Tab-separated table of C-alpha atoms in Angstrom:
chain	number	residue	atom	x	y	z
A	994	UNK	CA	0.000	0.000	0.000
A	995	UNK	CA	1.267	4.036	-0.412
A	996	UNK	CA	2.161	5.833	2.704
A	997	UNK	CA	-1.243	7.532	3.418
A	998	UNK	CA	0.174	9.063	6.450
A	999	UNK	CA	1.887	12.138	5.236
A	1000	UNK	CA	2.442	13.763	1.932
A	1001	UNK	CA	5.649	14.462	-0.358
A	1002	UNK	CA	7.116	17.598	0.340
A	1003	UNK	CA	10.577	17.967	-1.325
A	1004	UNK	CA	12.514	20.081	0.927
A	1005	UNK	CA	13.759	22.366	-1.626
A	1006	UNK	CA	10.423	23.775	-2.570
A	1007	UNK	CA	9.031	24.733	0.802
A	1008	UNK	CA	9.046	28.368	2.237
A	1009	UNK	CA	11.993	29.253	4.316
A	1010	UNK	CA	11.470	27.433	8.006
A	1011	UNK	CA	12.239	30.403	10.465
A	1012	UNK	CA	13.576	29.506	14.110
A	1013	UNK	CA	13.417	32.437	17.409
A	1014	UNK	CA	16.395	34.778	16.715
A	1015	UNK	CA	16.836	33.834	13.325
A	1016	UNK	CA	18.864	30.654	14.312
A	1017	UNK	CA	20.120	27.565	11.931
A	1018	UNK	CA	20.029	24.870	13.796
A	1019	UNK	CA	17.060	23.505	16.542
A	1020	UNK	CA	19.511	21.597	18.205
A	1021	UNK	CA	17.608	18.718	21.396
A	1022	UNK	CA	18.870	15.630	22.983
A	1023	UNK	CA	16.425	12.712	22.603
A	1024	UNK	CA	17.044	11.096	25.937
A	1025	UNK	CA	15.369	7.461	26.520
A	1026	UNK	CA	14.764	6.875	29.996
A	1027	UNK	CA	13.084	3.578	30.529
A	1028	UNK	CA	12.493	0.210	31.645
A	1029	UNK	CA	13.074	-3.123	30.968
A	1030	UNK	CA	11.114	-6.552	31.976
A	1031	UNK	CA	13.542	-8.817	33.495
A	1032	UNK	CA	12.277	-12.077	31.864
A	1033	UNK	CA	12.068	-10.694	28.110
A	1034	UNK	CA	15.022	-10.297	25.508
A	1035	UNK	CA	15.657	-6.208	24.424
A	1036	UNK	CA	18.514	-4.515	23.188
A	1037	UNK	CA	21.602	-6.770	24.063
A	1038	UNK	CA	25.767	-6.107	24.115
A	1039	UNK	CA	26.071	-9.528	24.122
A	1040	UNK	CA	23.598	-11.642	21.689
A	1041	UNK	CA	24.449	-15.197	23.165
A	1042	UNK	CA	22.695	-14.857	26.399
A	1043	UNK	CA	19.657	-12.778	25.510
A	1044	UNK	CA	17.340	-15.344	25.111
A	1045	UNK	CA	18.020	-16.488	28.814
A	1046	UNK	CA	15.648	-15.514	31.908
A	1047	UNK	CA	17.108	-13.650	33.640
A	1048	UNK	CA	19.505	-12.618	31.214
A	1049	UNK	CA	21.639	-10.796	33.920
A	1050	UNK	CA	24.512	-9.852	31.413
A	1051	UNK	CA	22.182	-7.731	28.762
A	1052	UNK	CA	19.793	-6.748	31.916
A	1053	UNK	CA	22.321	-5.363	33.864
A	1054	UNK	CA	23.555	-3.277	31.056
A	1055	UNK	CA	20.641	-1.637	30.892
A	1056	UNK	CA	20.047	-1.170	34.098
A	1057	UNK	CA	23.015	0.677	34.607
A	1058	UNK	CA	21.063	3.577	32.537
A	1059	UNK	CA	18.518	4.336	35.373
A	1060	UNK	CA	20.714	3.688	38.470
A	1061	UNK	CA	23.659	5.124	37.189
A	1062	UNK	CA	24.764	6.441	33.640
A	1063	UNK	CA	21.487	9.099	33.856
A	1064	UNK	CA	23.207	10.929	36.673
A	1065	UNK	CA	26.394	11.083	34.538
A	1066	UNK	CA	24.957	12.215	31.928
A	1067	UNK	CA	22.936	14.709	34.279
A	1068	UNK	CA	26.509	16.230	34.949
A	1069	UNK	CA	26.929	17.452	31.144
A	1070	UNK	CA	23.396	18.611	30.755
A	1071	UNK	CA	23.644	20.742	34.030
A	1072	UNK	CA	27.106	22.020	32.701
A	1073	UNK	CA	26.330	23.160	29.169
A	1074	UNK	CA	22.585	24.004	29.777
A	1075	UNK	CA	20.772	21.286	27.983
A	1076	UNK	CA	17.087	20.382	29.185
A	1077	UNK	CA	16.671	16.763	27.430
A	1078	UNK	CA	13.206	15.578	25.621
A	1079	UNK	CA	12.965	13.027	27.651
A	1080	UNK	CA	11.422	10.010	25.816
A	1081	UNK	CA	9.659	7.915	28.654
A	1082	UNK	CA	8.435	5.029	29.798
A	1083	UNK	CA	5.356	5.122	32.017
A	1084	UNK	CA	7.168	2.739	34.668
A	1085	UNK	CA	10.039	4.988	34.833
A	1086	UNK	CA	7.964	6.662	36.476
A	1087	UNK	CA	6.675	4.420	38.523
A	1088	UNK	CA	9.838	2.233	39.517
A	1089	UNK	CA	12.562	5.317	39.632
A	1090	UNK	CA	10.822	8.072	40.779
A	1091	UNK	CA	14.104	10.217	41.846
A	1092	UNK	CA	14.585	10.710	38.055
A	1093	UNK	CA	11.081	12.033	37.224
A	1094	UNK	CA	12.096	14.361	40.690
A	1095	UNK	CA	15.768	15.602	39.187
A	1096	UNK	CA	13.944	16.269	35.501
A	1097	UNK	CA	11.226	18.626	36.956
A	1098	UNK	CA	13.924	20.128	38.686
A	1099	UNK	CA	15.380	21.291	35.634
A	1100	UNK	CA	12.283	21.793	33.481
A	1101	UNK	CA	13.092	18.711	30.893
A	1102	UNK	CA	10.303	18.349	28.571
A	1103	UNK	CA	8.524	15.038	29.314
A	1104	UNK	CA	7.301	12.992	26.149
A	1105	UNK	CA	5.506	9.784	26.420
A	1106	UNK	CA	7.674	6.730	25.289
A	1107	UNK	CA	5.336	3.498	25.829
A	1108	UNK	CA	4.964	1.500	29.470
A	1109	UNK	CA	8.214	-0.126	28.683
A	1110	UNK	CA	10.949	-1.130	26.188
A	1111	UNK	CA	9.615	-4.353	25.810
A	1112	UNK	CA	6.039	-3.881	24.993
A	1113	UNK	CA	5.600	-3.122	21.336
A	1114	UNK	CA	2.450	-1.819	20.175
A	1115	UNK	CA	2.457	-2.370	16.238
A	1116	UNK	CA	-0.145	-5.936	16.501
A	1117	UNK	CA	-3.038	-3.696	18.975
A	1118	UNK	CA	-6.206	-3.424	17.977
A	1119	UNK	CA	-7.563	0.254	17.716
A	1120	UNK	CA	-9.698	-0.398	21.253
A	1121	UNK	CA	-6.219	-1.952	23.049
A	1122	UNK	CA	-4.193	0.863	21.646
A	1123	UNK	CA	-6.288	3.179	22.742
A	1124	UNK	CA	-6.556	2.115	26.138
A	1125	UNK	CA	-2.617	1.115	26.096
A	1126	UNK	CA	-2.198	4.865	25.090
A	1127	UNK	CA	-4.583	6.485	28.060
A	1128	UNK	CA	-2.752	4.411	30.746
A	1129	UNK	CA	0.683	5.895	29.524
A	1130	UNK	CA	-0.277	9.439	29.009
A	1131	UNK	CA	-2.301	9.659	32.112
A	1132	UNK	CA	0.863	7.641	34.224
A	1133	UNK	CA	3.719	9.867	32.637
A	1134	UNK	CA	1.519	13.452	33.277
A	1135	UNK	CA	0.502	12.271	36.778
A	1136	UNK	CA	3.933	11.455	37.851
A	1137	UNK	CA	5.187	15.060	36.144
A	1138	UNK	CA	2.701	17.184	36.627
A	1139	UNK	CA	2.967	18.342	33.400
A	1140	UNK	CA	0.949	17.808	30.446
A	1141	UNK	CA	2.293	15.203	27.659
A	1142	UNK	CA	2.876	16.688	24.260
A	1143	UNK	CA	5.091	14.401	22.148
A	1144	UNK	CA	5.046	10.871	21.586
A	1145	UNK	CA	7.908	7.956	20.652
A	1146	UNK	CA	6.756	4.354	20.296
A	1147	UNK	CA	9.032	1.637	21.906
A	1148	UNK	CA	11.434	0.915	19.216
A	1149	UNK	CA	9.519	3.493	17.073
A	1150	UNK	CA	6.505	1.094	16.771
A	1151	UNK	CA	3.590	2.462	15.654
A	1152	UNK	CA	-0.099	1.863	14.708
A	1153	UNK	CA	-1.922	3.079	11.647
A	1154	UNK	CA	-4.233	4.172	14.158
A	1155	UNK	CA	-1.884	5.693	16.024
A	1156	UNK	CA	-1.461	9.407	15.231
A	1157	UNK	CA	-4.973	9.727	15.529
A	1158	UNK	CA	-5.167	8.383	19.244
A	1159	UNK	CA	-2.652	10.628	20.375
A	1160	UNK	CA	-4.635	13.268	18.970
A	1161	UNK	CA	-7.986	12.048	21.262
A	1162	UNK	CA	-6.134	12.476	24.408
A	1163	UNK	CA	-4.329	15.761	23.664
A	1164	UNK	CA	-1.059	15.034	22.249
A	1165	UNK	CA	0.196	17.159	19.110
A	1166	UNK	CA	3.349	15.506	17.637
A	1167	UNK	CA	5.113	12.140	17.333
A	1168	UNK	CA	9.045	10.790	16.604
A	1169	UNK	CA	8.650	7.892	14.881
A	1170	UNK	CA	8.867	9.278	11.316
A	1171	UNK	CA	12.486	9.763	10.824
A	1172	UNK	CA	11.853	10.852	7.087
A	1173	UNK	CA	13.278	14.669	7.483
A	1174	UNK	CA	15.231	17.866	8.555
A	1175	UNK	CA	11.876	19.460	9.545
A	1176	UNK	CA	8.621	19.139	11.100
A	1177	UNK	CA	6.065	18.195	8.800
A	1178	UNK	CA	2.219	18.126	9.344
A	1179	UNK	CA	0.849	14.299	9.235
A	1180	UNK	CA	-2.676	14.017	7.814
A	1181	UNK	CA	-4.316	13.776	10.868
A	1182	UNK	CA	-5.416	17.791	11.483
A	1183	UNK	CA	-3.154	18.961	14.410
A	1184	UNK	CA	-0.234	16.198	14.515
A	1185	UNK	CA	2.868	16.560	13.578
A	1186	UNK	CA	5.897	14.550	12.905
A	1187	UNK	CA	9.178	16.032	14.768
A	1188	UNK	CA	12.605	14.925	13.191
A	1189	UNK	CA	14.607	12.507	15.724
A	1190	UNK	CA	17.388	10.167	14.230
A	1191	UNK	CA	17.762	6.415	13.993
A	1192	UNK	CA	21.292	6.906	12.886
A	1193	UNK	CA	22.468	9.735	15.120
A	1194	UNK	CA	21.758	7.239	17.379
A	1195	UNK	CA	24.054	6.248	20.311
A	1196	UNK	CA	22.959	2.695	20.056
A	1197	UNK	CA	23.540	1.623	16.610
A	1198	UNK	CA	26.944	4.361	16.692
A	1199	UNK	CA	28.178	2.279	19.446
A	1200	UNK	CA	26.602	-0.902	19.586
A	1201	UNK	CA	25.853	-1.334	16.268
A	1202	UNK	CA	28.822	-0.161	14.628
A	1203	UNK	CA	31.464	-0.758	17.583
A	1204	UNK	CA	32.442	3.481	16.541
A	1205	UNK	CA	35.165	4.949	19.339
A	1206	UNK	CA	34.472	7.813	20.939
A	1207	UNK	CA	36.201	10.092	18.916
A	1208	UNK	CA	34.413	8.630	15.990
A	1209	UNK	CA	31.018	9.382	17.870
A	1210	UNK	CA	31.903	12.872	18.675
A	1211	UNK	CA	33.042	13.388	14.714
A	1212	UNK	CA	29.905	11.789	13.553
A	1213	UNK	CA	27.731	13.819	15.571
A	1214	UNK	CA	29.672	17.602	14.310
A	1215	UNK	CA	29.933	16.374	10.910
A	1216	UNK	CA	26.265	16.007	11.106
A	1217	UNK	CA	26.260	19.022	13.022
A	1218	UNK	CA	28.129	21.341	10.644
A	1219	UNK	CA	26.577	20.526	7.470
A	1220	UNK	CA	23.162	21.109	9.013
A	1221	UNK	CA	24.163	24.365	10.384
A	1222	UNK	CA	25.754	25.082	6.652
A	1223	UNK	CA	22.318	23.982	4.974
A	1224	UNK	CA	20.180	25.833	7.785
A	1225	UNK	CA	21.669	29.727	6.103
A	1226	UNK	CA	19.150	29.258	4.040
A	1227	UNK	CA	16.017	27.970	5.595
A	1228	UNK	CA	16.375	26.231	9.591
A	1229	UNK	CA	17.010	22.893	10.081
A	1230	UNK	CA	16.430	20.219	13.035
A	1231	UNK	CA	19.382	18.451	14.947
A	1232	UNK	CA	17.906	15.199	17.269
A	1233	UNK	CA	21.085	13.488	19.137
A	1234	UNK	CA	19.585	10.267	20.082
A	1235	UNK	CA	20.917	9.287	24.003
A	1236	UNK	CA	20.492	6.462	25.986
A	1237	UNK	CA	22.120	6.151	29.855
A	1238	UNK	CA	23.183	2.743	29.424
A	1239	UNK	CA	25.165	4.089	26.532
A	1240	UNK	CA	25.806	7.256	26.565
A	1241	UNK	CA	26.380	7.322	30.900
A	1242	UNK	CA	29.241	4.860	30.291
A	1243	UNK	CA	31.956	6.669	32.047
A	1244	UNK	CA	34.719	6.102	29.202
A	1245	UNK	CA	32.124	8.134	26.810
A	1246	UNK	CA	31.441	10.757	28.978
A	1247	UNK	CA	33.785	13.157	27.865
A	1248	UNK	CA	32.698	12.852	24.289
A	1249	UNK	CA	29.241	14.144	25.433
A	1250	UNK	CA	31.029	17.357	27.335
A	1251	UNK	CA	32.693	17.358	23.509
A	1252	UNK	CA	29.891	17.325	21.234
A	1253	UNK	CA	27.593	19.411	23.851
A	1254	UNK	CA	30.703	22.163	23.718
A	1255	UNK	CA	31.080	22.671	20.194
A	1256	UNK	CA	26.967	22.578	19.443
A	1257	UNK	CA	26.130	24.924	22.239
A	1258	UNK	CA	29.227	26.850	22.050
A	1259	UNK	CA	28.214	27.963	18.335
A	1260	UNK	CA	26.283	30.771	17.234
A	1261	UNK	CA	22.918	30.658	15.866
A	1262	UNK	CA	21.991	27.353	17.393
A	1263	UNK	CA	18.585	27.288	19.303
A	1264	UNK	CA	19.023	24.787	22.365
A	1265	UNK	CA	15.609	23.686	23.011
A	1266	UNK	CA	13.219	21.026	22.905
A	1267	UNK	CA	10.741	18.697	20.974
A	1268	UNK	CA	8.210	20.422	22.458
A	1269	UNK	CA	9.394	24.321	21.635
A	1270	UNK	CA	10.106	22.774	18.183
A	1271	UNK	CA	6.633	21.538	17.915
A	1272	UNK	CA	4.938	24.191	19.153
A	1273	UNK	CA	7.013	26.981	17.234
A	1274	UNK	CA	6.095	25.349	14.388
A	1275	UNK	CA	2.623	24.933	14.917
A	1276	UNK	CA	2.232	28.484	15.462
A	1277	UNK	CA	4.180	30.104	12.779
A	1278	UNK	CA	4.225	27.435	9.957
A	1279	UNK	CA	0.891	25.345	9.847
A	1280	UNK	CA	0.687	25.278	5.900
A	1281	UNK	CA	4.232	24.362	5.568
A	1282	UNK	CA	5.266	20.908	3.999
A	1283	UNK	CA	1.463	20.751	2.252
């Protein structure tokens, strides 16, 4: 079948995208925060033992995220003045709520990011989605106090259905489509898709493709720079994709002081958010991509 979801829109023939202050670059950190069932097989270091239960070698790794690499990585943030998009999963907030306390404490924007990273949604029916959905939204904005804007599917899954629940309980953009340098409007009035990155990606730089950290960091400006070069002409978005049992290694961490120096330290970069991205673009540039 064609992609029904969203129409063609060749970047070269849209009106000029306009950030606050006339900036290139949006520039946010896509940080996953979230949970993982103990007796189910997720993203693994180590294939050979994933399909055990427990699997404490690939658990453990992960686990490292929540009870240690996120206050690493908290460090950098702090120091270069970074508030995350924090993609999250409803038990997060329910199992570690000290890092749903630090976040509000520093204003990160809270998106909903499934119950966990080992419930997919893609096979739901329209009525279990739609319920699945409620108990996130309403778990993640309880916990925050804050109302839920964005939304990222465990492992990017989606429904068809899906941008059209979100909308029903309030939510105005999504992550999943990685298909561009700009918001675009999906064809469901009022949602939009918000660029994020499967291959700026600290999982599949380091995992996947075994990259040093100097090859991370020269990844990320390369992508960086030729964005910002591209965005003199009409603005462009910049997702770094972060996870804590990644990233929050502590042999990485100064490559994150590194590639948060040289973005923030540029000028003409906006440092925001999903959310500031979304709504900007809401506001000011409704017909664009049509």
């Amino acid at each position: 079948m064609d992609n029904a979801l969203y129409d063609y829109s060749p970047i070269v023939h849209r009106p000029k995208l306009v950030w606050p202050n006339g900036a290139r670059v949006a520039f946010y950190i896509g940080l996953n925060i979230e949970h993982y069932e103990v007796d189910k097989p997720s993203t693994s270091i180590f294939a050979g033992t994933s399909h055990l239960k427990p699997d404490a070698l690939n658990y453990g790794w992960r686990d490292y995220g929540v009870r240690v690499g996120i206050w690493r990585m908290i460090e950098a943030f702090d120091q270069y003045g970074v508030r995350p998009s924090v993609l999250l999963n409803s038990d997060v907030a329910r199992l570690y709520p000290q890092i749903i306390e630090a976040g509000n404490q520093r204003r990160w924007a809270w998106l909903a990011h499934g119950k966990n990273n080992s419930i997919f949604q893609a096979d739901m029916t329209v009525e279990e989605e739609r319920r699945y959905l409620k108990d996130v939204v309403e778990t993640i904005s309880g916990a925050t106090g804050r109302p839920v804007n964005g939304w990222m599917g465990p492992a990017l899954t989606e429904t068809f259905e899906t941008p059209r629940l979100i909308k029903e309980l309030g939510l105005s953009y999504v992550l999943d489509w990685t298909a561009d340098d700009q918001p675009f409007p999906l064809n469901v009035p009022g949602v939009l898709s918000v660029p994020y990155s499967v291959e700026l990606n600290d999982i599949g730089l380091f995992v996947g493709k075994s990259l040093s950290g100097d090859e991370f960091y020269q990844r990320v400006v390369d992508q960086f720079d030729r964005l910002y070069q591209e965005g003199e002409h009409t603005g462009r978005v910049m997702a770094l994709a972060l996870h804590p049992f990644v990233m929050g290694q502590a042999f990485r961490h100064k490559y994150l002081e590194k590639v948060l120096a040289y973005i923030t330290g540029r000028e003409g970069v906006w440092v925001t958010t999903s959310d500031e991205i979304a709504a900007h673009y809401a506001q000011s540039y409704r017909t664009l991509g049509r």
